[in-house]
Coordinates of N, CA and C and ligand atoms in Angstrom, one line a residue:
X1 N 0.9 -1.2 0.0 CA 0.1 0.1 0.1 C 0.8 1.3 0.0
X2 N 0.2 2.3 -1.0 CA 1.1 3.6 -0.7 C 0.0 4.8 -0.8
X3 N -0.2 5.2 0.3 CA -1.3 6.6 0.4 C -0.8 7.6 -0.3
X4 N -1.8 8.3 -0.3 CA -1.5 9.8 -1.0 C -1.9 10.9 0.1
X5 N -1.0 11.8 0.2 CA -1.2 13.3 1.1 C -1.4 14.0 0.1
X6 N -2.3 15.1 0.2 CA -2.6 16.0 -0.7 C -2.2 17.5 0.4
X7 N -1.6 18.3 -0.2 CA -1.0 19.4 0.5 C -1.9 20.2 -0.4
X8 N -2.4 21.5 0.6 CA -3.2 22.5 -0.1 C -3.0 24.0 1.0
X9 N -3.4 25.0 0.1 CA -3.4 26.3 0.8 C -4.4 27.1 0.9
X10 N -5.3 26.9 -0.2 CA -6.4 27.5 -0.5 C -7.8 27.0 -1.0
X11 N -8.3 27.3 -1.9 CA -9.7 26.4 -2.1 C -9.7 25.2 -2.6
X12 N -8.6 24.6 -2.8 CA -8.4 23.6 -2.9 C -9.4 22.4 -4.5
X13 N -9.4 23.4 -5.1 CA -10.1 22.5 -6.3 C -9.3 21.2 -7.0
X14 N -8.1 21.7 -7.2 CA -7.4 20.3 -7.6 C -7.3 19.2 -6.6
X15 N -7.4 19.6 -5.5 CA -7.4 18.3 -4.4 C -8.9 17.8 -4.5
X16 N -10.0 18.5 -4.7 CA -11.5 18.0 -5.0 C -11.0 16.9 -6.3
X17 N -10.4 17.7 -7.2 CA -10.3 16.6 -8.7 C -9.6 15.3 -8.2
X18 N -8.8 15.5 -7.6 CA -8.0 14.4 -7.2 C -8.7 13.5 -6.6
X19 N -9.2 13.7 -5.4 CA -10.2 13.1 -4.3 C -11.3 12.5 -5.5
X20 N -12.3 13.2 -6.1 CA -13.1 12.6 -6.9 C -12.4 11.6 -7.9
X21 N -11.3 11.8 -8.1 CA -10.6 10.6 -9.1 C -10.7 9.3 -8.5
X22 N -10.2 9.4 -7.5 CA -9.8 8.3 -6.6 C -10.9 7.6 -6.1
X23 N -11.9 8.4 -6.0 CA -13.2 7.6 -5.6 C -13.9 7.4 -6.7
X24 N -14.0 7.7 -7.5 CA -14.5 7.1 -9.1 C -14.0 6.1 -9.6
X25 N -12.5 6.0 -9.5 CA -11.6 4.8 -10.0 C -11.3 4.0 -9.0
X26 N -11.5 4.1 -7.7 CA -11.4 3.1 -6.6 C -9.5 2.9 -6.5
X27 N -9.1 4.2 -6.3 CA -7.6 3.9 -6.2 C -7.3 3.2 -5.0
X28 N -7.9 3.2 -4.2 CA -7.6 2.5 -3.0 C -7.6 0.8 -3.3
X29 N -8.6 0.2 -3.9 CA -8.5 -1.0 -4.2 C -7.7 -1.2 -5.5
X30 N -7.6 -0.4 -6.7 CA -7.2 -0.6 -7.7 C -5.6 -0.8 -7.5
X31 N -5.0 0.4 -6.9 CA -3.6 0.7 -6.7 C -3.4 0.7 -5.4
X32 N -4.1 0.0 -4.3 CA -3.6 0.3 -3.1 C -3.4 1.6 -2.6
X33 N -3.7 2.6 -3.0 CA -3.4 4.1 -2.8 C -4.5 4.8 -2.5
X34 N -4.8 4.7 -1.3 CA -6.0 5.8 -0.5 C -5.6 7.1 -0.6
X35 N -6.5 8.2 -0.6 CA -6.1 9.3 -0.2 C -6.1 9.6 1.3
X36 N -5.2 9.5 1.9 CA -5.1 9.2 3.5 C -5.4 10.5 4.3
X37 N -5.3 11.6 3.5 CA -5.1 13.0 4.5 C -4.8 14.2 3.3
X38 N -5.5 15.5 3.7 CA -5.5 16.9 3.2 C -4.6 17.5 4.2
X39 N -3.6 18.0 4.1 CA -3.0 18.8 5.1 C -3.0 20.5 4.4
X40 N -3.1 21.2 5.4 CA -2.9 22.5 4.9 C -2.2 23.8 5.8
X41 N -1.6 24.5 5.2 CA -0.6 25.3 6.1 C -1.6 26.6 6.3
X42 N -2.8 26.7 5.8 CA -3.6 27.6 6.0 C -4.9 27.2 7.2
X43 N -5.4 27.5 8.1 CA -6.4 27.0 9.0 C -7.8 27.5 7.9
X44 N -7.7 28.8 7.1 CA -9.0 29.2 6.4 C -9.0 28.6 5.0
X45 N -8.2 27.4 5.2 CA -8.2 27.3 3.3 C -9.5 26.4 3.2
X46 N -10.4 26.7 2.4 CA -11.7 26.5 1.7 C -11.5 24.9 1.5
X47 N -10.8 24.3 1.0 CA -10.7 22.9 0.3 C -10.8 22.3 1.8
X48 N -10.4 22.5 3.0 CA -10.4 21.5 4.3 C -11.8 21.1 4.6
X49 N -12.8 22.1 4.5 CA -14.1 21.4 4.7 C -14.6 20.7 3.8
X50 N -14.2 20.9 2.4 CA -14.9 19.9 1.7 C -14.1 18.5 1.9
X51 N -12.6 18.3 2.0 CA -12.2 17.2 2.3 C -12.7 16.6 3.4
X52 N -13.2 17.5 4.7 CA -13.8 16.9 5.9 C -15.1 15.8 5.5
X53 N -15.9 16.8 4.4 CA -17.0 16.2 4.3 C -17.1 14.9 3.5
X54 N -15.7 14.7 2.7 CA -15.8 13.3 2.2 C -15.2 12.3 2.8
X55 N -15.0 12.7 4.4 CA -14.5 11.4 5.4 C -12.9 11.5 5.3
X56 N -12.5 12.7 4.6 CA -10.8 12.4 4.9 C -10.2 13.1 6.0
X57 N -9.5 12.5 6.6 CA -8.5 13.3 7.6 C -7.7 14.7 7.4
X58 N -8.0 15.6 7.9 CA -7.5 16.7 7.6 C -6.8 17.3 8.9
X59 N -5.3 18.3 8.5 CA -4.7 18.8 9.4 C -4.2 20.3 9.1
X60 N -4.0 21.1 9.9 CA -3.8 22.2 9.4 C -2.2 22.5 10.3
X61 N -1.1 22.9 9.7 CA -0.1 23.0 10.1 C 0.5 24.4 9.8
X62 N 0.5 25.4 10.5 CA 0.2 27.0 9.9 C 1.6 27.0 10.4
X63 N 2.4 27.7 8.9 CA 3.7 28.1 9.0 C 4.1 29.2 10.0
X64 N 3.0 29.9 10.3 CA 2.9 30.9 11.2 C 3.7 30.7 12.5
X65 N 3.5 29.2 13.0 CA 3.7 28.6 13.9 C 5.3 28.1 14.4
X66 N 5.8 28.6 13.2 CA 7.5 28.1 13.5 C 8.4 29.3 13.0
X67 N 9.4 29.1 13.8 CA 10.4 30.5 13.7 C 11.0 30.5 12.2
X68 N 11.1 29.2 11.5 CA 11.7 29.2 10.2 C 11.1 28.2 9.3
X69 N 11.5 28.1 7.9 CA 11.2 27.2 7.0 C 11.4 25.6 7.5
X70 N 12.8 25.3 8.0 CA 13.2 24.2 8.2 C 12.6 23.7 9.1
X71 N 11.9 24.1 10.5 CA 11.3 23.6 11.3 C 9.7 23.6 10.7
X72 N 9.3 24.5 10.3 CA 7.6 24.1 9.4 C 7.8 23.2 8.9
X73 N 9.0 22.9 7.7 CA 9.1 21.6 6.8 C 9.2 20.3 7.9
X74 N 9.8 20.3 8.7 CA 10.1 19.2 9.8 C 8.8 18.8 10.4
X75 N 8.0 19.7 10.9 CA 6.7 19.6 11.4 C 5.4 18.9 10.4
X76 N 5.8 19.6 9.2 CA 5.1 19.2 8.0 C 5.5 17.7 7.6
X77 N 6.8 17.3 7.6 CA 7.1 15.8 7.1 C 6.5 14.8 8.1
X78 N 6.8 15.4 9.6 CA 6.2 14.4 10.1 C 4.7 14.0 10.1
X79 N 4.0 15.3 10.1 CA 2.4 15.0 9.9 C 2.0 14.0 8.9
X80 N 2.8 14.5 7.6 CA 2.5 13.7 6.4 C 3.0 12.0 6.8
X81 N 4.1 11.7 7.3 CA 4.1 10.4 7.8 C 3.4 10.0 8.8
X82 N 2.6 10.4 9.6 CA 2.1 9.9 10.6 C 0.7 9.5 10.2
X83 N 0.3 10.5 9.1 CA -1.0 10.6 8.4 C -1.0 9.0 7.3
X84 N 0.2 8.9 6.8 CA 0.4 7.8 5.9 C 0.1 6.3 6.4
X85 N 0.2 6.2 7.6 CA -0.2 4.8 8.2 C 1.1 3.8 7.9
X86 N 1.0 2.5 7.6 CA 1.8 1.6 7.4 C 2.1 1.4 5.7
X87 N 2.8 0.7 5.1 CA 3.2 0.9 3.6 C 4.2 1.5 3.3
X88 N 4.3 1.7 2.2 CA 5.7 2.5 1.3 C 5.3 3.8 2.0
X89 N 6.4 4.6 2.1 CA 5.9 6.2 2.2 C 5.2 6.8 1.1
X90 N 4.1 7.6 1.6 CA 3.2 8.4 0.7 C 3.7 9.3 -0.4
X91 N 2.8 8.9 -1.4 CA 2.7 9.9 -2.6 C 2.2 11.3 -2.1
X92 N 3.2 12.3 -2.1 CA 2.7 13.9 -1.8 C 2.7 14.6 -2.7
X93 N 1.2 15.1 -2.8 CA 0.5 15.9 -3.9 C 0.4 17.6 -3.6
X94 N 1.4 18.3 -4.3 CA 1.3 19.6 -3.9 C 0.0 20.1 -4.7
X95 N -1.2 20.5 -4.1 CA -2.1 21.1 -5.0 C -2.8 22.7 -4.8
X96 N -1.8 23.6 -5.1 CA -2.2 24.9 -4.7 C -1.7 25.1 -3.4
X97 N -0.4 24.5 -2.9 CA 0.1 24.4 -1.7 C 1.2 25.6 -2.0
X98 N 1.0 27.0 -1.3 CA 1.9 28.1 -1.7 C 3.1 28.2 -0.5
X99 N 3.7 27.1 -0.7 CA 5.0 27.4 0.3 C 6.2 26.7 -0.4
X100 N 7.4 27.6 -0.2 CA 8.5 26.8 -1.1 C 9.0 25.8 0.2
X101 N 9.6 24.7 -0.7 CA 10.0 23.5 0.3 C 11.5 23.5 0.5
X102 N 12.1 23.3 2.0 CA 13.2 23.1 1.9 C 14.1 22.1 1.1
X103 N 15.5 22.1 0.7 CA 16.0 21.1 -0.2 C 16.0 20.0 0.8
X104 N 16.0 20.2 2.2 CA 15.9 18.5 2.9 C 14.4 18.3 3.0
X105 N 13.6 19.0 2.8 CA 12.3 18.3 2.6 C 12.0 17.7 1.2
X106 N 12.3 18.2 0.3 CA 12.5 17.7 -0.8 C 13.2 16.7 -1.3
X107 N 14.3 16.4 -0.5 CA 15.3 15.1 -0.7 C 14.5 14.1 0.0
X108 N 13.9 14.2 1.2 CA 13.6 13.0 2.0 C 12.0 12.7 1.4
X109 N 11.6 13.3 0.2 CA 10.2 12.7 -0.3 C 10.8 12.4 -1.8
X110 N 12.1 12.5 -1.9 CA 12.3 12.4 -3.4 C 11.8 11.2 -4.5
X111 N 11.1 11.6 -5.5 CA 10.4 10.5 -6.4 C 9.1 10.5 -5.8
X112 N 8.6 11.3 -5.0 CA 7.4 11.0 -4.5 C 6.5 12.3 -4.2
X113 N 7.0 13.3 -5.0 CA 6.5 14.9 -4.8 C 6.1 15.4 -5.4
X114 N 5.0 15.9 -6.1 CA 4.7 16.2 -7.3 C 3.8 17.4 -7.1
X115 N 3.9 18.4 -8.2 CA 3.4 19.6 -8.1 C 2.6 19.9 -9.4
X116 N 1.7 20.9 -9.1 CA 0.9 21.4 -10.4 C 1.1 22.7 -10.5
X117 N 1.5 23.5 -11.6 CA 2.0 24.8 -11.7 C 1.0 25.4 -13.1
X118 N 0.9 26.5 -12.7 CA -0.1 27.1 -13.5 C 0.3 27.7 -15.1
X119 N 1.3 27.1 -15.6 CA 1.8 27.8 -16.5 C 2.5 26.4 -17.4
X120 N 2.9 26.9 -18.9 CA 3.4 25.9 -19.5 C 5.1 25.9 -19.2
X121 N 5.5 25.2 -18.0 CA 6.8 25.3 -17.6 C 7.6 24.5 -18.8
X122 N 8.9 25.3 -19.0 CA 9.6 26.3 -18.4 C 9.2 27.3 -18.3
X123 N 8.1 28.2 -19.3 CA 8.0 29.6 -19.0 C 7.4 29.6 -17.9
X124 N 7.4 30.8 -17.2 CA 6.3 31.4 -16.1 C 6.9 31.0 -14.7
X125 N 7.7 30.1 -14.2 CA 8.0 29.5 -13.0 C 7.6 30.9 -12.0
X126 N 7.3 30.3 -10.7 CA 6.9 31.4 -9.7 C 5.6 31.8 -9.8
X127 N 5.0 33.3 -9.1 CA 3.7 33.7 -9.2 C 3.4 34.5 -10.3
X128 N 2.0 34.8 -10.5 CA 1.5 35.9 -11.5 C 1.7 35.4 -12.8
X129 N 1.5 33.8 -12.9 CA 1.6 33.4 -13.9 C 0.6 33.8 -15.2
X130 N -0.3 33.9 -15.0 CA -1.4 34.7 -16.0 C -1.3 35.8 -16.7
X131 N -1.4 36.6 -15.5 CA -0.8 38.0 -15.9 C 0.5 38.1 -16.7
X132 N 1.4 37.5 -16.3 CA 2.8 37.5 -17.1 C 2.8 37.0 -18.5
X133 N 2.1 35.9 -18.7 CA 1.5 35.4 -20.1 C 1.0 36.4 -20.6
X134 N -0.2 36.9 -20.1 CA -0.6 37.8 -20.8 C 0.1 39.4 -21.4
X135 N 1.0 40.0 -20.4 CA 1.8 40.6 -20.9 C 2.8 40.5 -22.0
X136 N 3.2 39.0 -22.0 CA 4.0 38.7 -22.9 C 3.2 38.6 -24.2
X137 N 2.4 38.8 -24.4 CA 1.4 38.4 -25.6 C 1.6 37.0 -26.1
X138 N 1.6 35.9 -24.9 CA 1.3 34.6 -25.4 C 0.1 34.4 -26.2
X139 N 0.2 33.6 -27.1 CA -1.1 32.9 -27.7 C -1.5 31.7 -27.3
X140 N -0.6 31.1 -26.4 CA -1.3 29.9 -25.6 C -1.0 30.0 -24.2
X141 N -1.7 29.1 -23.2 CA -1.2 29.1 -21.8 C -1.4 27.9 -21.6
X142 N -1.1 27.5 -20.3 CA -1.7 26.1 -19.8 C -1.2 25.8 -18.3
X143 N -1.0 24.7 -18.0 CA -0.7 24.1 -16.8 C 0.2 23.0 -16.8
X144 N 1.2 22.9 -16.0 CA 2.4 21.6 -16.0 C 2.1 20.8 -14.4
X145 N 1.9 19.3 -14.8 CA 2.2 18.6 -13.4 C 3.8 18.2 -13.5
X146 N 4.1 18.2 -12.3 CA 5.7 17.9 -12.4 C 6.2 17.3 -11.3
X147 N 7.5 16.6 -11.3 CA 8.2 16.0 -10.1 C 8.8 17.4 -9.5
X148 N 8.8 17.3 -7.9 CA 9.5 18.5 -7.5 C 10.7 18.2 -7.0
X149 N 11.8 19.4 -7.5 CA 13.2 19.5 -7.1 C 13.4 20.5 -6.1
X150 N 14.6 20.5 -6.2 CA 15.2 21.5 -5.3 C 14.9 23.2 -5.9
X151 N 14.8 23.1 -7.2 CA 14.7 24.1 -7.8 C 13.3 24.4 -8.0
X152 N 12.9 25.4 -7.8 CA 11.2 26.1 -7.8 C 10.7 25.9 -9.3
X153 N 9.6 24.9 -9.1 CA 8.9 25.1 -10.5 C 9.8 24.3 -11.4
X154 N 10.8 23.4 -11.1 CA 11.5 22.7 -12.0 C 11.1 21.2 -11.9
X155 N 12.0 20.1 -12.6 CA 11.6 18.9 -12.4 C 10.9 18.5 -13.7
X156 N 10.9 17.0 -13.6 CA 10.6 16.1 -14.9 C 9.1 16.8 -15.1
X157 N 8.6 17.0 -16.7 CA 7.4 17.2 -16.8 C 6.5 16.0 -17.1
X158 N 5.2 15.8 -16.1 CA 4.4 14.4 -16.3 C 3.5 14.5 -17.3
X159 N 2.7 15.8 -17.4 CA 1.7 16.1 -17.8 C 1.7 17.6 -18.2
X160 N 0.9 17.9 -19.6 CA 0.7 19.3 -19.9 C -0.6 19.5 -20.2
X161 N -1.2 20.8 -20.2 CA -2.4 21.2 -20.9 C -2.2 22.4 -21.7
X162 N -2.7 22.8 -22.7 CA -2.6 24.0 -23.4 C -4.0 24.6 -23.9
X163 N -4.1 25.7 -23.2 CA -5.6 26.3 -23.5 C -5.2 27.6 -24.5
X164 N -5.9 28.2 -25.4 CA -5.8 29.5 -25.8 C -5.5 30.2 -25.1
X165 N -5.2 31.7 -25.3 CA -5.5 32.6 -25.0 C -6.1 33.8 -25.8
X166 N -7.5 34.3 -25.1 CA -8.4 34.9 -25.8 C -8.5 36.7 -26.0
X167 N -8.7 37.2 -27.2 CA -8.5 38.6 -27.2 C -8.9 39.2 -25.7
X168 N -9.9 38.9 -25.4 CA -10.8 39.5 -24.0 C -10.2 39.0 -22.9
X169 N -9.5 38.5 -22.7 CA -9.1 37.6 -21.8 C -8.4 38.8 -20.8
X170 N -8.5 38.7 -19.2 CA -7.6 39.1 -18.3 C -7.3 38.1 -17.3
X171 N -6.3 38.3 -16.8 CA -6.0 37.4 -15.5 C -6.6 36.0 -15.0
X172 N -7.9 36.5 -14.3 CA -8.7 35.7 -13.9 C -9.7 35.0 -14.9
X173 N -9.8 35.4 -15.9 CA -10.5 34.6 -17.3 C -9.5 33.7 -17.5
X174 N -8.5 34.1 -17.7 CA -7.4 32.9 -18.5 C -7.0 32.0 -17.5
X175 N -7.1 32.1 -16.3 CA -6.8 31.4 -15.0 C -8.0 30.5 -14.7
X176 N -9.0 31.0 -15.1 CA -10.3 30.0 -14.9 C -10.2 29.0 -16.1
X177 N -9.7 29.2 -17.1 CA -9.8 28.4 -18.3 C -8.4 27.4 -18.2
X178 N -7.5 27.7 -17.4 CA -6.4 26.9 -17.4 C -7.0 25.8 -16.2
X179 N -7.3 26.7 -15.5 CA -7.7 25.9 -14.2 C -8.4 24.5 -14.1
X180 N -9.6 24.8 -15.1 CA -10.2 23.9 -15.4 C -9.8 22.6 -16.3
X181 N -8.5 22.8 -17.0 CA -7.7 21.7 -17.5 C -6.8 21.3 -16.5
X182 N -6.5 22.0 -15.6 CA -5.7 21.4 -14.4 C -6.3 20.2 -13.5
X183 N -7.6 20.2 -13.7 CA -8.5 19.1 -12.9 C -8.7 18.1 -13.8
X184 N -8.0 18.0 -15.0 CA -7.9 16.8 -15.7 C -6.7 16.3 -15.5
X185 N -5.8 17.3 -16.0 CA -4.3 16.4 -15.9 C -3.6 16.2 -14.8
X186 N -4.3 16.7 -13.4 CA -3.5 16.0 -12.3 C -3.8 15.0 -11.8
X187 N -5.1 14.4 -12.0 CA -5.5 13.0 -11.9 C -5.0 12.1 -13.0
X188 N -4.9 12.7 -14.0 CA -4.4 11.7 -15.3 C -3.0 11.3 -14.8
X189 N -2.1 12.5 -14.5 CA -0.3 12.1 -14.1 C -0.4 11.2 -12.9
X190 N -1.4 11.5 -12.1 CA -1.3 10.3 -10.8 C -1.7 9.4 -11.4
X191 N -2.8 9.1 -11.7 CA -3.3 7.6 -12.4 C -2.3 7.0 -13.1
X192 N -1.2 7.6 -13.8 CA -0.2 6.9 -14.6 C 0.8 6.6 -13.7
X193 N 1.3 7.2 -12.5 CA 2.1 7.2 -11.9 C 2.0 5.8 -11.2
X194 N 0.4 5.7 -10.6 CA 0.0 4.7 -9.8 C 0.0 3.2 -10.6
X195 N -0.5 3.6 -11.9 CA -0.9 2.0 -12.5 C 0.8 1.4 -13.1
X196 N 1.6 2.7 -13.2 CA 3.1 2.2 -13.3 C 3.8 1.6 -12.2
X197 N 3.2 1.8 -11.2 CA 4.1 1.5 -9.7 C 5.1 2.5 -9.8
X198 N 5.4 3.7 -10.4 CA 6.7 4.3 -10.1 C 7.0 5.6 -9.1
X199 N 5.6 5.4 -8.3 CA 6.1 6.5 -7.4 C 6.8 6.0 -6.2
Ligands
GAR1 C1 -3.7 26.4 -9.3 O1 -4.2 27.1 -10.3 C2 -2.3 25.8 -8.7 O2 -2.1 25.6 -10.5 C3 -1.8 27.0 -8.5 O3 -2.6 27.5 -7.4 C4 -4.0 27.4 -7.8 C5 -4.7 26.4 -6.5 O4 -6.2 26.4 -7.1 N1 -0.5 26.5 -7.8 C6 0.6 27.4 -7.7 O5 0.7 28.5 -8.5 C7 1.6 26.7 -7.4 N2 2.8 27.7 -7.4 P1 -6.8 25.1 -6.0 O6 -6.5 25.8 -4.7 O7 -8.2 25.5 -6.4 O8 -6.3 23.9 -6.6

C-alpha cells in the first residue's frame, strides 16, 4: 500500500479533482493508494471543509507557528508520515500549496513529490503566471504537472495542458480556463504513476 497525502493552501479545487478521481476509479482497491489525508498550512483554506465532508482526515500545520522554514518543513514531514500509516512512504501531491519547500524536505520525499503549476513550464515559474503570460503576448497558456526538485517549478514534466489565450482575456479569465484543464491533467498524471508503480 502507498497512500496519498495532498497539501493545499486555498480553495482546493485540484485536491477535489484528485479525490473525486480516486473515489470514482477506486484508487484504494485498484492501486492500493487511498487518499489518506489533506494537510493545509492555512486554517482558512476552503478545501479543508470539503475534504472533511468526504470523510478524509484533515490537518492544519500553520507556517506561522514556526520560526523558520526548516522547522515548519520538519513538522510537515512528521504530519505526512503519521497520516500515511503502514506501507510505503506516501505519495505527496502539492495542490495549490503556496510554500517553497526546503531542500531537506524535497530530498526526504524524493521521487514521491508532485506539483501542479499554472503555466507551460519552463515558462513562467513562480507567481502571477497568467498576468505575465498576457503581458508577454502569449497566444497559448496552460498548466504543468511535474516532479518537485530543489529548484522552484523545475523537475520532470509529467503532463501539460494547453489553452488558447483569447483577445478579451484578463488574468482571472485565463486562470479559470487553465484551472479547468488542471482538474483533468493532475488526476491523469497521478493515475499513470500509480498504474506504472513508479512513485
Ligand atoms: C492552481 O491554479 C495551481 O496550479 C496553482 O494554484 C492554484 C490552486 O487552485 N498553484 C501554484 O501556483 C503553485 N505554484 P486550487 O486551490 O483551486 O487547486
